[in-house]
Each structure stands twice: as C-alpha cells, then as structure tokens.
Amino acid sequence: TSLMFDERDHKGVLRAVQSLQEDFGRLGASAPAKNQTSSHRIIIGTLGESRWIDELADSKKINGEELRGKTEKFIIQHVADPAEGITSAIVIAGSDKRGTIYGIYELSKQMGVSPWYYWADVPVVKRANLYFKPGVYTSGEPKVRYRGIFLNDEAPALSGWSRATFGGFNSQFYEKVFELLLRLKANFLWPAMWGSAFYDDDPANGILADEMGIVMSTSHHEPMARAQQEWRRHGNGGAWDYGTNEQGLKSFWRGGMGRTKNWETVVTLAMRGDGDEPMSEKQNVGLLEKIVKDQRKIIAEVTGKEIDQTPQVWALYKEVQDYYDKGMRVPDDVTLLFCDDNWGNVRKLPALDAKPRKGGYGMYYHFDYVGAPRNSKWLNVSQIQRVWEQMNLTYRHGVDRIWVVNVGDLKPMEFPISFFLDMAWDPDRFNAANLFSYTKDWAEAVGLVYKVQSPHHTRITRS
C-alpha cells in the first residue's frame, strides 16, 4: 500500500502522516511509500484542504456532511474504487487540521502503537498481518473544547532529564510532548515554567506548537502570553506592581501579544503576585478590574481583531477566587476557569441554572501539587474514581470550555492523564460502573498485564 495525501494540506497533518509511516515500521512492516502508484492506498486529508478528500466527498464516496462544519472530527472508512487505478482505500478524513491528525493517530492506536510508546516505553507488538473491518468509524466531536495538561513542579526531574536528552525545554523536547497530546486527542498546554520560558527559551517552540496543532496558553499567574521568567529576564527593572509600574507592565504584555498574535492561543488575563503569590492587600477589586480592561485593550490593538475573537481566560485560583466572591466580574466572552483545592476537590462551580456565558467555564485540576501543608510530587495519588466523580460533577454544571490538569513531571501520571483526556473528549462515556473496566483495558493496552485465553475462561496475569 502507499500513503496518499495532498502536499498542500496543513503542515501538522503532513507531520502526522510521517508519524504513521514510522508507526508501520514499529510494527515490523515496511514503511509505506508516500504518494506512489499502488492499487491499495491509505488516503489522508482534511476536507477543504485536500483535493483527494474533496473529490471523494463530491463523488459521494464519503459523506462530506459528516465533517462539514464539525470540530476536530474524523472518519476512517473503507472505500472501494475510490479513483481511477485504485482498487480500494482506507480513507482518513478530517473536518479540520486536528480532526485529520486525530484520525491518523487513531489508526496507529488501533494497529497497536500506544500513545505512550515513547514516554512510557510501551512495547509495540510485531504483526505479520493487519486487517481493516469494512465500515465507517469515528469518535465524533469532543465535548470539551480545550483539553490539556500543565507541566509543573518540573525541577529537578523533568528539567534535568530534558537538559540531558534534548538540551532543555526546547522544540525537540516539545515535539515529543505535542505528539503525545495529539495521540491522546488533546489540544491544549500550559508549558513548563520553573526557571524556563516557553517562547523565550527556544523561538521555535511557538512556531512548532501552532504547526502541529497545539493551542498554547500560560499558567494562572502568567498573564498575556508571557512567562514569569521573562519578567525576570527582560522586565524593565521595575516592580511587578501595576500600581507603581503600569507602563512597564503594559509594554511587557504588549510584547507577549505581538509575538503570539497569529497563533492559536488562549490568553490568560488579570494578575497575581510575582512567583505564584497573592498580590498585596492594597491591590483591590477595582485595580484588578482596571488591569483586565487595559489588557483587553492591548489584545485588541495588537491583534487588530475584535476582542471577543481572541480566546481569553481568568483563572480563579487560590486567593483569586476571593475577588470573584467579592463581586469582581470579567466580560462575558472571557472563560472563567474554576479550580480545585490542589488535591482534587473542586472548590466552586456555576449554578446548574446559571446563565450561559459566551466564554464558557473551565476547570483547572491537580494530579500534582507542591505547596503547604503537604504536596504530592513524583507519585500518583489520584484514583480515577475520584477524578471521575469530581469531573463528572464539573461537566454536569456546564463546565466544558477548558479542562487542564497539573501533571507535574508527566512521567508518573500516565494513567490518570489518559483517563482525564479520554473523559474530556466524552464525559458521557464514563460512569461509576465502568471505571474498573477502563483501568483493566488501559493496563492491557500498555502491556502491564496480558490476557490468557483458554477454552473455559479469560484471566488477567501479570507480565
């Protein structure tokens, strides 16, 4: 077979095609050629961006209406005689860039390449034959718009390893992170920020994120697409205090927006104290409302777009929720990001009958936390039963714009990350009765346990 695609499709799609070719090699097969004559092909592309997919839709050989106007949706389908000289094809078609990418990686997963093949060294079982069961397959559209992780508390483990392996938190490192996220059908990242700055450490980081299809944002105390470390590196020498250094901060924030204005980003608004601390007691609700107003003016001026065309978020983390409880409000197009208590217990949710807001609601959740009075570092203490209970409650209260979870160094959290992102795609898939089955299936998929088949029973045995 050969891989057939339009070279004019999104760069992120072309990268995923390359990954699919490599995945065949991981399975022990010869890597399929790209765009070469063959009677059997895997045709890949994005509706409206690939002439092959558009021709199949126009000829009714695939149903274009299944994709048109949809978000991050793919279909994988067997098509007989899709074009002259082609006997049969597996077609992977996406509604948009990420839809196509997710479809490519879904095929890889079904072939036996785990999303965790790199980060958890999951072995890929060599296969003599692969079969495609005729039909049309899809995961539908995601129920939560932005689904992702926060690399945090990352020193010394992840930071030391990244320096030894890649030279730091650079584009070589983030290429591996982005690929993992896409294989898990995620699309959102708060990057590592202890001593590092995503855009400043490697100018290629932001370019790569946008190319691969990852929506970047910055953590709850890093407004306007600027890392905390950038203020220490490039600030004007004044204080991180809007009351005394308004012009210096405005200039700093304007630079952050200028750098990211053409990329997919969710802009963090408002302000906390420098170094993940509360602002001084003198800084009141009125001042914070002025900060948000001024930030939104900068966003509109720098992007040249109506302000509601740039996604923005206000994180009600720790003491910031007190501002909200005291009556502070932000414009309706800004996402309100509620938070847990750092240990997996949701603090606040919108009322069940709350008026819908244009910016919607999000949730910032924790698997990892470093801080008083205790922390959970390098150890997963989050049972998925509790994660489901809290995030199901969250979803039933209408929180479906952003789900982001603090995963620390990433490595100890493979299992809860998989669950959190699967649940973010479709919360309705899970209930209290099927969580153990999910655990068992996941363990089997990554090779932690294996099934032993006999004529009389199936049992699970440690490998």
XYZ file of C-alpha atoms in Angstrom:
463
model
C 0.000 0.000 0.000
C 1.025 3.640 -0.144
C 0.033 6.773 1.746
C -1.819 9.244 -0.443
C -2.232 12.860 0.653
C -2.215 16.413 -0.643
C 1.109 18.164 -0.047
C -0.833 21.424 0.353
C -2.666 20.144 3.434
C -1.792 21.541 6.866
C 1.825 21.088 7.972
C 0.621 19.384 11.131
C -1.216 16.799 9.021
C 1.922 16.139 6.978
C 3.870 15.618 10.214
C 1.298 13.092 11.412
C 1.492 11.279 8.064
C 5.219 10.932 8.674
C 4.478 9.513 12.131
C 2.067 6.969 10.602
C 4.764 5.859 8.202
C 7.140 5.387 11.157
C 4.451 3.502 13.091
C 4.280 0.896 10.340
C 7.993 0.423 10.867
C 7.463 -0.008 14.613
C 5.038 -2.830 13.798
C 7.724 -4.561 11.795
C 6.278 -3.699 8.388
C 7.942 -1.945 5.519
C 7.183 1.734 5.738
C 4.542 2.504 3.087
C 5.636 4.833 0.340
C 4.197 8.307 0.040
C 2.095 9.296 -2.965
C 3.302 6.459 -5.184
C 1.243 4.400 -7.608
C -0.435 1.487 -5.861
C -3.744 -0.340 -6.252
C -4.321 -0.176 -2.477
C -3.864 3.077 -0.610
C -4.420 4.893 2.638
C -5.873 8.252 1.593
C -5.463 11.004 4.191
C -6.605 14.595 4.224
C -8.659 17.481 5.517
C -11.973 18.450 3.967
C -11.469 21.721 2.106
C -7.667 21.383 2.201
C -7.107 18.108 0.333
C -8.182 17.638 -3.267
C -8.384 13.879 -2.728
C -10.806 14.189 0.169
C -12.837 16.865 -1.611
C -13.143 14.631 -4.690
C -14.302 11.698 -2.566
C -16.881 13.935 -0.882
C -18.068 15.389 -4.185
C -18.481 11.901 -5.665
C -20.390 10.784 -2.529
C -17.868 8.036 -1.830
C -17.524 9.530 1.629
C -20.192 11.603 3.360
C -18.852 15.151 3.469
C -21.765 16.233 5.629
C -20.330 14.085 8.422
C -17.401 16.533 8.517
C -18.568 19.842 7.137
C -18.912 22.438 9.899
C -17.735 19.974 12.569
C -14.928 20.483 15.093
C -11.958 18.102 15.383
C -13.910 15.213 13.881
C -12.555 12.413 11.713
C -13.976 9.477 9.825
C -11.998 6.352 8.925
C -13.657 4.376 6.145
C -13.007 1.635 3.615
C -13.806 2.809 0.066
C -13.851 0.527 -2.973
C -12.656 2.000 -6.288
C -12.071 5.491 -4.848
C -10.338 6.745 -8.004
C -9.057 5.525 -11.342
C -6.324 2.938 -10.903
C -7.053 2.386 -7.211
C -8.845 -0.833 -6.233
C -9.502 0.027 -2.593
C -8.505 2.505 0.062
C -8.707 3.210 3.733
C -9.722 6.864 3.910
C -8.874 9.075 6.892
C -10.720 12.369 6.505
C -10.870 15.232 8.983
C -13.174 18.196 9.425
C -10.157 20.372 10.223
C -6.441 20.050 10.937
C -6.768 18.369 14.316
C -9.587 16.152 13.109
C -7.326 14.674 10.452
C -4.412 14.335 12.875
C -6.586 12.544 15.418
C -7.799 10.169 12.696
C -4.225 9.325 11.703
C -3.228 8.585 15.277
C -6.423 6.600 15.875
C -5.379 4.269 13.078
C -1.929 3.956 14.677
C -3.513 3.143 18.029
C -5.798 0.512 16.505
C -2.781 -1.040 14.775
C -1.126 -1.428 18.166
C 1.079 1.626 18.631
C 0.279 3.050 22.054
C 0.210 6.835 22.521
C 2.717 6.070 25.296
C 5.208 4.171 23.101
C 7.832 6.865 23.749
C 7.050 8.335 27.167
C 6.343 5.006 28.896
C 8.375 2.673 26.656
C 5.237 0.698 25.780
C 6.351 -2.148 23.522
C 4.851 -2.395 20.056
C 3.878 -5.972 19.199
C 5.165 -7.021 15.788
C 2.370 -8.182 13.498
C 2.508 -10.309 10.365
C -0.848 -9.048 9.098
C -3.220 -6.176 9.733
C -6.881 -6.220 8.768
C -9.415 -3.442 8.304
C -13.021 -4.310 9.034
C -15.233 -2.574 6.407
C -17.318 0.273 7.778
C -17.191 3.900 8.842
C -15.535 4.754 12.152
C -15.458 7.989 14.129
C -15.017 9.297 17.668
C -17.436 12.154 16.970
C -16.711 15.665 18.201
C -15.115 16.442 21.577
C -17.467 17.582 24.339
C -14.816 19.890 25.885
C -13.236 22.438 23.562
C -9.750 22.780 25.078
C -8.300 19.645 26.714
C -4.781 19.501 28.042
C -2.102 19.349 30.703
C 0.171 21.634 32.723
C 3.828 20.635 33.124
C 4.611 21.995 36.577
C 6.876 21.407 39.585
C 9.171 20.058 36.890
C 12.528 20.603 38.579
C 14.735 18.693 39.126
C 13.367 15.544 37.450
C 11.866 16.638 34.121
C 14.127 19.666 33.768
C 17.284 17.638 34.403
C 16.203 14.883 32.021
C 15.234 17.360 29.289
C 18.644 19.058 29.516
C 20.469 15.729 29.329
C 18.300 14.426 26.476
C 17.446 17.484 24.367
C 19.434 20.387 25.781
C 16.468 21.809 27.693
C 12.798 22.623 27.231
C 13.315 23.334 23.554
C 11.437 22.435 20.384
C 12.997 18.947 20.296
C 11.537 18.284 23.750
C 8.155 19.842 22.998
C 7.824 17.945 19.720
C 7.618 14.774 21.824
C 5.117 16.381 24.227
C 2.926 17.693 21.401
C 2.901 14.306 19.663
C 1.804 12.618 22.895
C -1.007 15.125 23.359
C -2.249 14.644 19.810
C -2.126 10.857 20.117
C -4.286 11.271 23.243
C -6.681 13.603 21.342
C -5.683 16.623 23.451
C -5.096 20.112 22.066
C -4.006 22.408 24.935
C -0.870 23.016 27.013
C 0.390 25.139 29.871
C 4.149 24.637 29.411
C 6.902 24.096 31.978
C 7.709 27.353 33.793
C 10.005 26.673 36.793
C 13.078 28.577 35.612
C 12.001 28.314 31.966
C 10.031 30.343 29.451
C 8.330 28.554 26.558
C 8.607 31.279 23.912
C 11.907 32.741 25.111
C 13.941 29.561 25.650
C 13.546 28.485 22.017
C 11.855 30.751 19.432
C 10.912 27.588 17.511
C 8.642 26.401 20.356
C 5.706 28.641 19.482
C 6.052 28.041 15.753
C 6.072 24.284 16.314
C 3.010 24.338 18.584
C 0.971 26.216 16.003
C 2.191 23.984 13.180
C 1.409 20.742 14.997
C -1.980 21.968 16.244
C -1.472 22.618 19.952
C -3.286 25.597 21.464
C -0.862 27.282 23.854
C -1.698 29.215 26.973
C 0.160 30.291 30.109
C -0.464 29.359 33.713
C -2.771 31.043 36.190
C -0.174 33.629 37.275
C 1.445 34.357 33.892
C -0.755 36.840 32.001
C -0.675 37.926 28.377
C 1.319 35.043 26.865
C 4.355 35.931 28.981
C 6.260 33.554 31.268
C 7.112 34.581 34.808
C 10.789 34.061 33.992
C 10.584 36.555 31.125
C 9.815 39.344 33.555
C 12.945 38.466 35.462
C 14.967 38.313 32.247
C 13.506 41.177 30.260
C 11.436 43.307 32.630
C 12.248 46.996 32.868
C 13.752 46.663 36.324
C 10.607 47.958 37.986
C 8.358 46.111 40.378
C 5.717 43.533 39.377
C 3.148 46.003 40.664
C 0.535 47.662 38.466
C 0.060 50.429 40.984
C 3.650 51.613 40.654
C 4.783 50.246 37.282
C 1.792 50.359 34.965
C 3.662 51.453 31.839
C 6.419 48.901 32.299
C 3.920 46.068 32.603
C 1.876 47.290 29.653
C 4.967 47.320 27.460
C 5.927 43.839 28.654
C 2.463 42.451 27.941
C 2.280 44.122 24.550
C 5.427 42.243 23.572
C 3.838 38.948 24.580
C 0.782 39.561 22.442
C 2.825 40.744 19.473
C 4.760 37.501 19.483
C 1.721 35.180 19.544
C -0.949 37.183 17.712
C -1.040 34.897 14.662
C -1.077 31.612 16.567
C -3.803 29.644 18.313
C -3.606 30.786 21.918
C -5.815 31.247 24.963
C -4.682 34.433 26.684
C -4.510 34.438 30.489
C -5.845 37.682 31.980
C -5.562 39.572 35.273
C -2.585 39.385 37.601
C -1.246 37.659 40.698
C 1.831 38.424 42.727
C 5.246 37.613 41.288
C 6.193 33.965 41.808
C 2.753 32.373 42.250
C 1.947 34.582 45.233
C -1.066 36.710 46.156
C -0.935 40.385 45.260
C -0.502 42.804 48.130
C -3.533 43.540 50.271
C -3.544 47.104 48.919
C -4.413 45.872 45.423
C -8.177 45.677 45.379
C -11.002 44.569 43.114
C -11.136 47.931 41.381
C -7.466 47.791 40.429
C -7.752 44.213 39.119
C -10.758 45.200 37.004
C -8.688 48.053 35.533
C -5.851 45.609 34.781
C -8.216 43.328 32.846
C -9.668 46.287 30.942
C -6.206 47.523 29.981
C -5.064 44.031 28.976
C -8.051 43.574 26.698
C -7.326 46.913 25.051
C -3.766 45.745 24.351
C -5.040 42.447 22.907
C -7.429 44.224 20.527
C -4.812 46.766 19.433
C -2.050 44.232 18.824
C -4.142 41.557 17.090
C -6.230 44.006 15.096
C -9.300 41.851 15.805
C -12.458 42.361 17.786
C -11.662 41.495 21.384
C -14.066 38.557 21.531
C -12.221 36.907 18.620
C -9.205 36.135 20.842
C -9.904 33.426 23.451
C -9.155 34.658 26.995
C -9.298 33.059 30.424
C -9.412 34.296 34.013
C -8.216 31.655 36.475
C -9.961 31.758 39.867
C -7.024 30.064 41.581
C -6.413 30.239 45.342
C -6.935 33.810 46.579
C -8.195 34.983 43.159
C -11.487 33.228 43.854
C -11.904 35.671 46.743
C -12.002 38.524 44.221
C -14.769 36.722 42.357
C -16.654 36.001 45.580
C -16.407 39.704 46.499
C -18.123 40.649 43.272
C -15.418 41.086 40.651
C -16.586 40.170 37.162
C -14.999 39.996 33.719
C -16.648 40.453 30.305
C -18.890 37.673 29.073
C -16.515 36.453 26.349
C -13.796 35.602 28.910
C -13.682 31.988 30.118
C -13.992 31.628 33.890
C -11.544 28.934 34.965
C -12.651 27.363 38.238
C -10.128 25.345 40.241
C -9.858 22.511 42.700
C -8.261 22.814 46.139
C -4.916 21.460 44.808
C -5.752 17.914 45.974
C -8.543 17.041 43.583
C -11.602 18.516 45.305
C -13.471 21.069 43.206
C -13.950 24.340 45.125
C -16.627 26.145 43.128
C -18.919 25.572 40.155
C -21.503 27.633 38.300
C -25.076 27.045 39.387
C -26.951 24.377 37.439
C -29.287 27.085 36.161
C -26.560 29.703 35.595
C -26.986 31.919 32.560
C -24.731 30.698 29.715
C -21.713 32.884 29.083
C -20.072 33.357 25.708
C -16.635 32.461 27.076
C -17.949 29.485 28.960
C -16.369 27.872 32.002
C -13.253 25.810 32.579
C -11.637 23.704 35.295
C -8.021 23.642 36.471
C -7.429 20.329 38.243
C -4.442 18.791 40.054
C -2.734 15.415 39.970
C 0.494 17.015 41.194
C 0.834 19.780 43.770
C 3.809 21.324 45.562
C 2.952 23.596 48.472
C 1.895 23.816 52.077
C 0.725 21.987 54.069
C 1.634 18.920 52.006
C 2.453 18.063 48.427
C 2.202 15.141 46.040
C 5.286 15.012 43.836
C 6.565 12.061 41.774
C 3.668 9.914 42.931
C 0.169 9.422 41.532
C -2.309 9.726 44.393
C -5.361 10.381 42.190
C -7.722 7.432 41.904
C -9.695 7.740 38.686
C -12.875 7.023 40.671
C -12.474 10.352 42.453
C -11.328 12.114 39.290
C -14.469 10.871 37.538
C -16.718 11.910 40.430
C -15.315 15.452 40.539
C -15.031 15.998 36.781
C -18.457 14.479 36.127
C -19.870 16.962 38.632
C -17.908 19.674 36.832
C -19.289 18.727 33.423
C -22.894 18.443 34.659
C -22.595 22.052 35.852
C -21.812 23.215 32.321
C -18.013 23.451 32.541
C -16.921 22.431 29.046
C -14.653 25.138 27.580
C -11.291 24.233 29.168
C -10.131 21.200 31.129
C -6.473 21.444 32.141
C -4.727 19.268 34.727
C -1.443 19.783 36.570
C 0.606 16.633 35.896
C 3.937 17.605 37.443
C 6.808 15.856 35.661
C 4.357 13.998 33.366
C 6.070 10.609 33.805
C 4.367 9.353 37.000
C 0.937 10.322 35.712
C 0.500 8.285 32.532
C -2.650 6.510 33.705
C -4.604 9.469 35.128
C -3.558 11.629 32.154
C -5.052 9.067 29.766
C -8.254 8.935 31.785
C -8.584 12.718 32.181
C -8.150 13.321 28.442
C -10.437 10.451 27.437
C -13.067 11.827 29.771
C -12.576 15.356 28.416
C -13.333 14.052 24.929
C -16.573 12.379 26.017
C -17.632 12.627 29.684
C -20.804 10.688 28.902
C -18.726 7.617 28.106
C -17.947 7.048 31.787
C -19.976 6.079 34.826
C -19.279 4.635 38.264
C -19.778 1.091 36.971
C -17.235 1.048 34.132
C -14.180 2.637 35.752
C -12.551 -0.638 36.709
C -13.028 -1.925 33.173
C -11.247 1.205 31.923
C -8.378 0.508 34.321
C -8.079 -3.101 33.156
C -8.285 -2.204 29.471
C -5.679 0.535 29.834
C -3.281 -1.791 31.669
C -3.661 -4.367 28.925
C -3.128 -1.766 26.206
C 0.194 -0.590 27.638
C 1.439 -4.092 28.363
C 1.264 -4.016 32.148
C -0.936 -7.125 32.088
C -1.975 -9.529 29.377
C -4.910 -11.783 28.666
C -4.510 -15.515 28.698
C -7.202 -17.179 26.621
C -8.385 -20.739 27.293
C -11.461 -22.690 26.195
C -13.046 -22.113 29.602
C -12.080 -18.692 30.838
C -10.121 -15.488 30.395
C -7.868 -14.412 33.192
C -5.596 -11.447 33.759
C -1.991 -12.281 34.551
C 0.906 -10.017 35.424
C 3.505 -9.897 32.674
